[in-house]
Amino acid sequence: MTTSTAPRGARHCRFCKPPQEPNDYSLFLRQWMRSPARMGAIAPSSRHLAEAVCARVPERGEPVVVELGAGTGPLTAEIQRRLGGRGRHLAVEIDPLLAQRLRRRHPRAEVIQRDAVHLRHLLDERGIESADVVVSSLPWALFPTATQHQLLHATATVLAPAGAFTAFTYLHAVPLTPARRFRDLLADRFEEVVPSRTIWRNTPPAFVLHARRPRP
């Protein structure tokens, strides 16, 4: 006769399911509730918005693509699809839980858990002189003036002379002072800024700002 030495409650259950990882929406909402100013939205970007934001990512050559505020990874997935294993893709995400999930899902991307204001230093650490494209999911319309200046300066200083920067803003934020200030800053830092059509198939509706050729 044998007896089990396993502690009470530690027996294996054939019918018990292992704990499941929360889906993207649940995780995004949970992190938003913890820090709404950092997340900016209550849901991940849709596929339609991701395609519009990443339209400048080259589908040839060996480009360096930097992603700011990668979140749960809708833009990360689109960038990876467009690169197809070429070039380098740096995904910067300040939230540790989101960064951890990004590393598991997108091993080809170089996920960096840091604040995007240190972008120049992050590229220098990796021996990268400049980026061909910078795409952003950061909530620009929620940032104070000083933060907008810091982030946009960091972005412009890492872009190649012919580089492109894309960001999006939500339709409801257009009349807000920080959103208008961000667009003015883009016009000051880039020679060309072109808005996209409204992307209604996103929650909430949004549009993309395509900026090219950073000013010296």
PDB file of C-alpha atoms in Angstrom:
ATOM      1  CA  MET A   1       0.000   0.000   0.000  1.00  0.00           C
ATOM      2  CA  THR A   2       1.318   3.424  -0.952  1.00  0.00           C
ATOM      3  CA  THR A   3       0.289   6.818   0.231  1.00  0.00           C
ATOM      4  CA  SER A   4       0.655  10.167  -1.495  1.00  0.00           C
ATOM      5  CA  THR A   5       3.157  12.573  -0.022  1.00  0.00           C
ATOM      6  CA  ALA A   6       1.939  15.541  -2.059  1.00  0.00           C
ATOM      7  CA  PRO A   7       0.737  18.448   0.053  1.00  0.00           C
ATOM      8  CA  ARG A   8      -2.972  19.061   0.278  1.00  0.00           C
ATOM      9  CA  GLY A   9      -4.209  21.048  -2.731  1.00  0.00           C
ATOM     10  CA  ALA A  10      -1.142  20.191  -4.828  1.00  0.00           C
ATOM     11  CA  ARG A  11      -2.525  17.058  -6.542  1.00  0.00           C
ATOM     12  CA  HIS A  12      -2.634  17.060 -10.297  1.00  0.00           C
ATOM     13  CA  CYS A  13      -6.095  17.484 -11.775  1.00  0.00           C
ATOM     14  CA  ARG A  14      -6.677  15.979 -15.195  1.00  0.00           C
ATOM     15  CA  PHE A  15      -9.726  18.162 -15.729  1.00  0.00           C
ATOM     16  CA  CYS A  16      -8.217  21.467 -14.637  1.00  0.00           C
ATOM     17  CA  LYS A  17      -7.229  23.879 -17.405  1.00  0.00           C
ATOM     18  CA  PRO A  18      -3.970  25.828 -17.102  1.00  0.00           C
ATOM     19  CA  PRO A  19      -4.417  29.550 -16.485  1.00  0.00           C
ATOM     20  CA  GLN A  20      -4.866  31.392 -19.767  1.00  0.00           C
ATOM     21  CA  GLU A  21      -3.123  34.565 -20.783  1.00  0.00           C
ATOM     22  CA  PRO A  22      -5.517  37.534 -21.015  1.00  0.00           C
ATOM     23  CA  ASN A  23      -6.396  38.550 -24.561  1.00  0.00           C
ATOM     24  CA  ASP A  24      -5.069  41.778 -26.024  1.00  0.00           C
ATOM     25  CA  TYR A  25      -8.169  43.813 -25.273  1.00  0.00           C
ATOM     26  CA  SER A  26      -8.330  42.657 -21.633  1.00  0.00           C
ATOM     27  CA  LEU A  27      -4.642  43.328 -21.055  1.00  0.00           C
ATOM     28  CA  PHE A  28      -4.795  46.694 -22.799  1.00  0.00           C
ATOM     29  CA  LEU A  29      -7.849  47.740 -20.769  1.00  0.00           C
ATOM     30  CA  ARG A  30      -6.246  46.614 -17.522  1.00  0.00           C
ATOM     31  CA  GLN A  31      -3.096  48.611 -18.234  1.00  0.00           C
ATOM     32  CA  TRP A  32      -5.208  51.582 -19.300  1.00  0.00           C
ATOM     33  CA  MET A  33      -7.050  51.530 -15.973  1.00  0.00           C
ATOM     34  CA  ARG A  34      -3.705  51.595 -14.191  1.00  0.00           C
ATOM     35  CA  SER A  35      -2.305  54.468 -16.246  1.00  0.00           C
ATOM     36  CA  PRO A  36      -4.751  56.078 -18.715  1.00  0.00           C
ATOM     37  CA  ALA A  37      -2.365  58.905 -19.627  1.00  0.00           C
ATOM     38  CA  ARG A  38       0.322  56.418 -20.649  1.00  0.00           C
ATOM     39  CA  MET A  39      -1.958  54.190 -22.729  1.00  0.00           C
ATOM     40  CA  GLY A  40      -4.060  56.914 -24.341  1.00  0.00           C
ATOM     41  CA  ALA A  41      -6.779  54.581 -25.696  1.00  0.00           C
ATOM     42  CA  ILE A  42      -9.030  51.891 -24.256  1.00  0.00           C
ATOM     43  CA  ALA A  43      -8.484  49.418 -27.092  1.00  0.00           C
ATOM     44  CA  PRO A  44      -5.595  48.311 -29.329  1.00  0.00           C
ATOM     45  CA  SER A  45      -5.324  49.809 -32.806  1.00  0.00           C
ATOM     46  CA  SER A  46      -7.293  48.036 -35.504  1.00  0.00           C
ATOM     47  CA  ARG A  47      -5.714  46.283 -38.478  1.00  0.00           C
ATOM     48  CA  HIS A  48      -6.946  49.113 -40.719  1.00  0.00           C
ATOM     49  CA  LEU A  49      -5.204  51.753 -38.629  1.00  0.00           C
ATOM     50  CA  ALA A  50      -2.039  49.651 -38.387  1.00  0.00           C
ATOM     51  CA  GLU A  51      -1.873  49.344 -42.174  1.00  0.00           C
ATOM     52  CA  ALA A  52      -2.247  53.099 -42.598  1.00  0.00           C
ATOM     53  CA  VAL A  53       0.382  53.971 -39.985  1.00  0.00           C
ATOM     54  CA  CYS A  54       2.912  51.491 -41.399  1.00  0.00           C
ATOM     55  CA  ALA A  55       2.423  52.448 -45.043  1.00  0.00           C
ATOM     56  CA  ARG A  56       5.859  54.118 -45.138  1.00  0.00           C
ATOM     57  CA  VAL A  57       7.735  50.983 -44.084  1.00  0.00           C
ATOM     58  CA  PRO A  58       9.782  49.949 -47.156  1.00  0.00           C
ATOM     59  CA  GLU A  59       9.018  46.549 -48.619  1.00  0.00           C
ATOM     60  CA  ARG A  60      12.516  46.323 -50.134  1.00  0.00           C
ATOM     61  CA  GLY A  61      16.066  46.710 -48.887  1.00  0.00           C
ATOM     62  CA  GLU A  62      17.310  46.539 -45.295  1.00  0.00           C
ATOM     63  CA  PRO A  63      15.576  49.435 -43.520  1.00  0.00           C
ATOM     64  CA  VAL A  64      15.775  50.369 -39.857  1.00  0.00           C
ATOM     65  CA  VAL A  65      12.267  50.802 -38.467  1.00  0.00           C
ATOM     66  CA  VAL A  66      11.645  52.198 -34.986  1.00  0.00           C
ATOM     67  CA  GLU A  67       8.262  51.772 -33.330  1.00  0.00           C
ATOM     68  CA  LEU A  68       7.245  53.978 -30.392  1.00  0.00           C
ATOM     69  CA  GLY A  69       4.648  52.793 -27.884  1.00  0.00           C
ATOM     70  CA  ALA A  70       4.249  49.307 -29.337  1.00  0.00           C
ATOM     71  CA  GLY A  71       1.519  48.292 -26.847  1.00  0.00           C
ATOM     72  CA  THR A  72      -0.026  44.895 -27.564  1.00  0.00           C
ATOM     73  CA  GLY A  73       1.577  44.826 -31.003  1.00  0.00           C
ATOM     74  CA  PRO A  74      -0.899  45.592 -33.833  1.00  0.00           C
ATOM     75  CA  LEU A  75       1.662  47.873 -35.490  1.00  0.00           C
ATOM     76  CA  THR A  76       4.462  45.459 -34.566  1.00  0.00           C
ATOM     77  CA  ALA A  77       2.734  42.674 -36.492  1.00  0.00           C
ATOM     78  CA  GLU A  78       2.199  44.894 -39.548  1.00  0.00           C
ATOM     79  CA  ILE A  79       5.821  46.075 -39.525  1.00  0.00           C
ATOM     80  CA  GLN A  80       7.039  42.490 -39.284  1.00  0.00           C
ATOM     81  CA  ARG A  81       4.775  41.494 -42.161  1.00  0.00           C
ATOM     82  CA  ARG A  82       6.136  44.271 -44.354  1.00  0.00           C
ATOM     83  CA  LEU A  83       9.765  43.612 -43.460  1.00  0.00           C
ATOM     84  CA  GLY A  84       9.515  39.873 -44.002  1.00  0.00           C
ATOM     85  CA  GLY A  85      12.722  39.225 -42.063  1.00  0.00           C
ATOM     86  CA  ARG A  86      14.687  42.123 -43.596  1.00  0.00           C
ATOM     87  CA  GLY A  87      16.349  45.031 -41.841  1.00  0.00           C
ATOM     88  CA  ARG A  88      15.969  45.854 -38.148  1.00  0.00           C
ATOM     89  CA  HIS A  89      12.858  46.586 -36.145  1.00  0.00           C
ATOM     90  CA  LEU A  90      13.162  48.270 -32.740  1.00  0.00           C
ATOM     91  CA  ALA A  91       9.917  48.268 -30.756  1.00  0.00           C
ATOM     92  CA  VAL A  92      10.032  50.655 -27.787  1.00  0.00           C
ATOM     93  CA  GLU A  93       7.454  50.037 -25.050  1.00  0.00           C
ATOM     94  CA  ILE A  94       7.624  51.481 -21.539  1.00  0.00           C
ATOM     95  CA  ASP A  95       5.098  49.102 -19.927  1.00  0.00           C
ATOM     96  CA  PRO A  96       6.837  45.923 -18.649  1.00  0.00           C
ATOM     97  CA  LEU A  97       3.851  43.568 -19.109  1.00  0.00           C
ATOM     98  CA  LEU A  98       3.240  44.713 -22.660  1.00  0.00           C
ATOM     99  CA  ALA A  99       6.945  44.523 -23.478  1.00  0.00           C
ATOM    100  CA  GLN A 100       7.092  40.969 -22.160  1.00  0.00           C
ATOM    101  CA  ARG A 101       4.182  39.892 -24.345  1.00  0.00           C
ATOM    102  CA  LEU A 102       5.730  41.575 -27.392  1.00  0.00           C
ATOM    103  CA  ARG A 103       8.964  39.602 -26.923  1.00  0.00           C
ATOM    104  CA  ARG A 104       7.054  36.318 -26.860  1.00  0.00           C
ATOM    105  CA  ARG A 105       4.921  37.102 -29.886  1.00  0.00           C
ATOM    106  CA  HIS A 106       7.482  38.841 -32.084  1.00  0.00           C
ATOM    107  CA  PRO A 107      10.936  37.354 -31.487  1.00  0.00           C
ATOM    108  CA  ARG A 108      12.300  38.997 -34.646  1.00  0.00           C
ATOM    109  CA  ALA A 109      11.604  42.471 -33.252  1.00  0.00           C
ATOM    110  CA  GLU A 110      14.078  44.026 -30.820  1.00  0.00           C
ATOM    111  CA  VAL A 111      11.732  44.948 -27.974  1.00  0.00           C
ATOM    112  CA  ILE A 112      13.142  47.663 -25.703  1.00  0.00           C
ATOM    113  CA  GLN A 113      11.428  48.481 -22.413  1.00  0.00           C
ATOM    114  CA  ARG A 114      12.419  52.129 -22.086  1.00  0.00           C
ATOM    115  CA  ASP A 115      11.038  55.631 -22.359  1.00  0.00           C
ATOM    116  CA  ALA A 116      11.053  56.874 -25.962  1.00  0.00           C
ATOM    117  CA  VAL A 117      12.629  60.212 -24.935  1.00  0.00           C
ATOM    118  CA  HIS A 118      15.940  58.300 -24.776  1.00  0.00           C
ATOM    119  CA  LEU A 119      15.667  57.251 -28.421  1.00  0.00           C
ATOM    120  CA  ARG A 120      19.034  58.643 -29.523  1.00  0.00           C
ATOM    121  CA  HIS A 121      20.781  56.786 -26.727  1.00  0.00           C
ATOM    122  CA  LEU A 122      18.892  53.555 -27.492  1.00  0.00           C
ATOM    123  CA  LEU A 123      20.089  53.607 -31.099  1.00  0.00           C
ATOM    124  CA  ASP A 124      23.645  54.482 -30.091  1.00  0.00           C
ATOM    125  CA  GLU A 125      23.716  51.495 -27.727  1.00  0.00           C
ATOM    126  CA  ARG A 126      22.910  49.236 -30.669  1.00  0.00           C
ATOM    127  CA  GLY A 127      25.310  50.812 -33.141  1.00  0.00           C
ATOM    128  CA  ILE A 128      22.538  52.310 -35.268  1.00  0.00           C
ATOM    129  CA  GLU A 129      23.256  55.707 -36.804  1.00  0.00           C
ATOM    130  CA  SER A 130      19.769  56.543 -38.028  1.00  0.00           C
ATOM    131  CA  ALA A 131      16.295  55.172 -38.679  1.00  0.00           C
ATOM    132  CA  ASP A 132      14.596  55.101 -42.064  1.00  0.00           C
ATOM    133  CA  VAL A 133      11.114  55.122 -40.566  1.00  0.00           C
ATOM    134  CA  VAL A 134       9.700  55.901 -37.135  1.00  0.00           C
ATOM    135  CA  VAL A 135       6.083  54.921 -36.452  1.00  0.00           C
ATOM    136  CA  SER A 136       4.271  55.957 -33.313  1.00  0.00           C
ATOM    137  CA  SER A 137       1.320  54.758 -31.238  1.00  0.00           C
ATOM    138  CA  LEU A 138       2.042  57.259 -28.476  1.00  0.00           C
ATOM    139  CA  PRO A 139      -0.895  59.358 -27.177  1.00  0.00           C
ATOM    140  CA  TRP A 140       0.485  62.711 -28.344  1.00  0.00           C
ATOM    141  CA  ALA A 141      -2.730  64.587 -27.608  1.00  0.00           C
ATOM    142  CA  LEU A 142      -2.428  63.689 -23.912  1.00  0.00           C
ATOM    143  CA  PHE A 143       1.154  64.844 -23.467  1.00  0.00           C
ATOM    144  CA  PRO A 144       2.069  68.227 -21.992  1.00  0.00           C
ATOM    145  CA  THR A 145       4.085  70.675 -24.078  1.00  0.00           C
ATOM    146  CA  ALA A 146       7.475  69.704 -22.632  1.00  0.00           C
ATOM    147  CA  THR A 147       6.914  65.977 -23.285  1.00  0.00           C
ATOM    148  CA  GLN A 148       5.798  66.606 -26.862  1.00  0.00           C
ATOM    149  CA  HIS A 149       8.925  68.659 -27.503  1.00  0.00           C
ATOM    150  CA  GLN A 150      11.202  66.009 -25.968  1.00  0.00           C
ATOM    151  CA  LEU A 151       9.679  63.114 -27.880  1.00  0.00           C
ATOM    152  CA  LEU A 152       9.517  64.904 -31.212  1.00  0.00           C
ATOM    153  CA  HIS A 153      13.089  66.154 -30.837  1.00  0.00           C
ATOM    154  CA  ALA A 154      14.240  62.599 -30.045  1.00  0.00           C
ATOM    155  CA  THR A 155      12.372  61.316 -33.095  1.00  0.00           C
ATOM    156  CA  ALA A 156      13.695  63.929 -35.519  1.00  0.00           C
ATOM    157  CA  THR A 157      17.304  63.500 -34.412  1.00  0.00           C
ATOM    158  CA  VAL A 158      17.359  59.751 -35.173  1.00  0.00           C
ATOM    159  CA  LEU A 159      15.721  59.959 -38.592  1.00  0.00           C
ATOM    160  CA  ALA A 160      17.761  59.794 -41.772  1.00  0.00           C
ATOM    161  CA  PRO A 161      17.575  62.936 -43.980  1.00  0.00           C
ATOM    162  CA  ALA A 162      15.015  61.248 -46.233  1.00  0.00           C
ATOM    163  CA  GLY A 163      13.320  59.496 -43.313  1.00  0.00           C
ATOM    164  CA  ALA A 164       9.607  59.344 -42.577  1.00  0.00           C
ATOM    165  CA  PHE A 165       7.669  59.663 -39.337  1.00  0.00           C
ATOM    166  CA  THR A 166       4.062  58.567 -38.929  1.00  0.00           C
ATOM    167  CA  ALA A 167       1.755  59.023 -35.989  1.00  0.00           C
ATOM    168  CA  PHE A 168      -1.977  58.936 -35.499  1.00  0.00           C
ATOM    169  CA  THR A 169      -4.457  60.919 -33.504  1.00  0.00           C
ATOM    170  CA  TYR A 170      -8.070  60.231 -32.676  1.00  0.00           C
ATOM    171  CA  LEU A 171     -10.794  62.195 -34.387  1.00  0.00           C
ATOM    172  CA  HIS A 172     -12.364  63.375 -31.151  1.00  0.00           C
ATOM    173  CA  ALA A 173      -9.013  64.843 -30.019  1.00  0.00           C
ATOM    174  CA  VAL A 174      -8.588  67.147 -33.040  1.00  0.00           C
ATOM    175  CA  PRO A 175     -10.078  70.261 -31.350  1.00  0.00           C
ATOM    176  CA  LEU A 176      -7.982  69.799 -28.202  1.00  0.00           C
ATOM    177  CA  THR A 177      -5.126  72.220 -27.643  1.00  0.00           C
ATOM    178  CA  PRO A 178      -2.432  69.498 -27.214  1.00  0.00           C
ATOM    179  CA  ALA A 179      -3.489  67.871 -30.511  1.00  0.00           C
ATOM    180  CA  ARG A 180      -3.297  71.190 -32.391  1.00  0.00           C
ATOM    181  CA  ARG A 181       0.040  71.934 -30.747  1.00  0.00           C
ATOM    182  CA  PHE A 182       1.386  68.557 -31.877  1.00  0.00           C
ATOM    183  CA  ARG A 183       0.446  69.272 -35.482  1.00  0.00           C
ATOM    184  CA  ASP A 184       2.138  72.672 -35.284  1.00  0.00           C
ATOM    185  CA  LEU A 185       5.267  71.039 -33.890  1.00  0.00           C
ATOM    186  CA  LEU A 186       5.275  68.533 -36.747  1.00  0.00           C
ATOM    187  CA  ALA A 187       5.097  71.385 -39.257  1.00  0.00           C
ATOM    188  CA  ASP A 188       8.059  73.048 -37.537  1.00  0.00           C
ATOM    189  CA  ARG A 189      10.214  69.909 -37.467  1.00  0.00           C
ATOM    190  CA  PHE A 190       9.381  68.399 -40.882  1.00  0.00           C
ATOM    191  CA  GLU A 191       9.263  69.817 -44.392  1.00  0.00           C
ATOM    192  CA  GLU A 192       6.159  67.839 -45.326  1.00  0.00           C
ATOM    193  CA  VAL A 193       3.190  66.768 -43.174  1.00  0.00           C
ATOM    194  CA  VAL A 194       0.228  65.066 -44.870  1.00  0.00           C
ATOM    195  CA  PRO A 195      -2.893  63.859 -43.011  1.00  0.00           C
ATOM    196  CA  SER A 196      -4.705  60.722 -44.135  1.00  0.00           C
ATOM    197  CA  ARG A 197      -8.408  60.237 -44.564  1.00  0.00           C
ATOM    198  CA  THR A 198     -10.359  59.351 -41.426  1.00  0.00           C
ATOM    199  CA  ILE A 199     -10.113  55.682 -40.549  1.00  0.00           C
ATOM    200  CA  TRP A 200     -13.605  54.927 -39.348  1.00  0.00           C
ATOM    201  CA  ARG A 201     -12.925  51.222 -38.824  1.00  0.00           C
ATOM    202  CA  ASN A 202     -11.036  51.866 -35.625  1.00  0.00           C
ATOM    203  CA  THR A 203     -12.168  52.400 -32.038  1.00  0.00           C
ATOM    204  CA  PRO A 204     -12.246  55.357 -31.773  1.00  0.00           C
ATOM    205  CA  PRO A 205     -11.991  56.704 -35.351  1.00  0.00           C
ATOM    206  CA  ALA A 206      -8.551  58.106 -36.145  1.00  0.00           C
ATOM    207  CA  PHE A 207      -6.392  59.589 -38.868  1.00  0.00           C
ATOM    208  CA  VAL A 208      -2.693  59.333 -39.601  1.00  0.00           C
ATOM    209  CA  LEU A 209      -0.144  62.131 -39.959  1.00  0.00           C
ATOM    210  CA  HIS A 210       2.661  61.338 -42.410  1.00  0.00           C
ATOM    211  CA  ALA A 211       5.739  63.538 -41.920  1.00  0.00           C
ATOM    212  CA  ARG A 212       8.826  63.449 -44.132  1.00  0.00           C
ATOM    213  CA  ARG A 213      12.253  65.063 -44.347  1.00  0.00           C
ATOM    214  CA  PRO A 214      13.121  66.290 -40.832  1.00  0.00           C
ATOM    215  CA  ARG A 215      14.450  69.828 -40.737  1.00  0.00           C
ATOM    216  CA  PRO A 216      18.042  70.283 -39.493  1.00  0.00           C
TER     217      PRO A 216
END
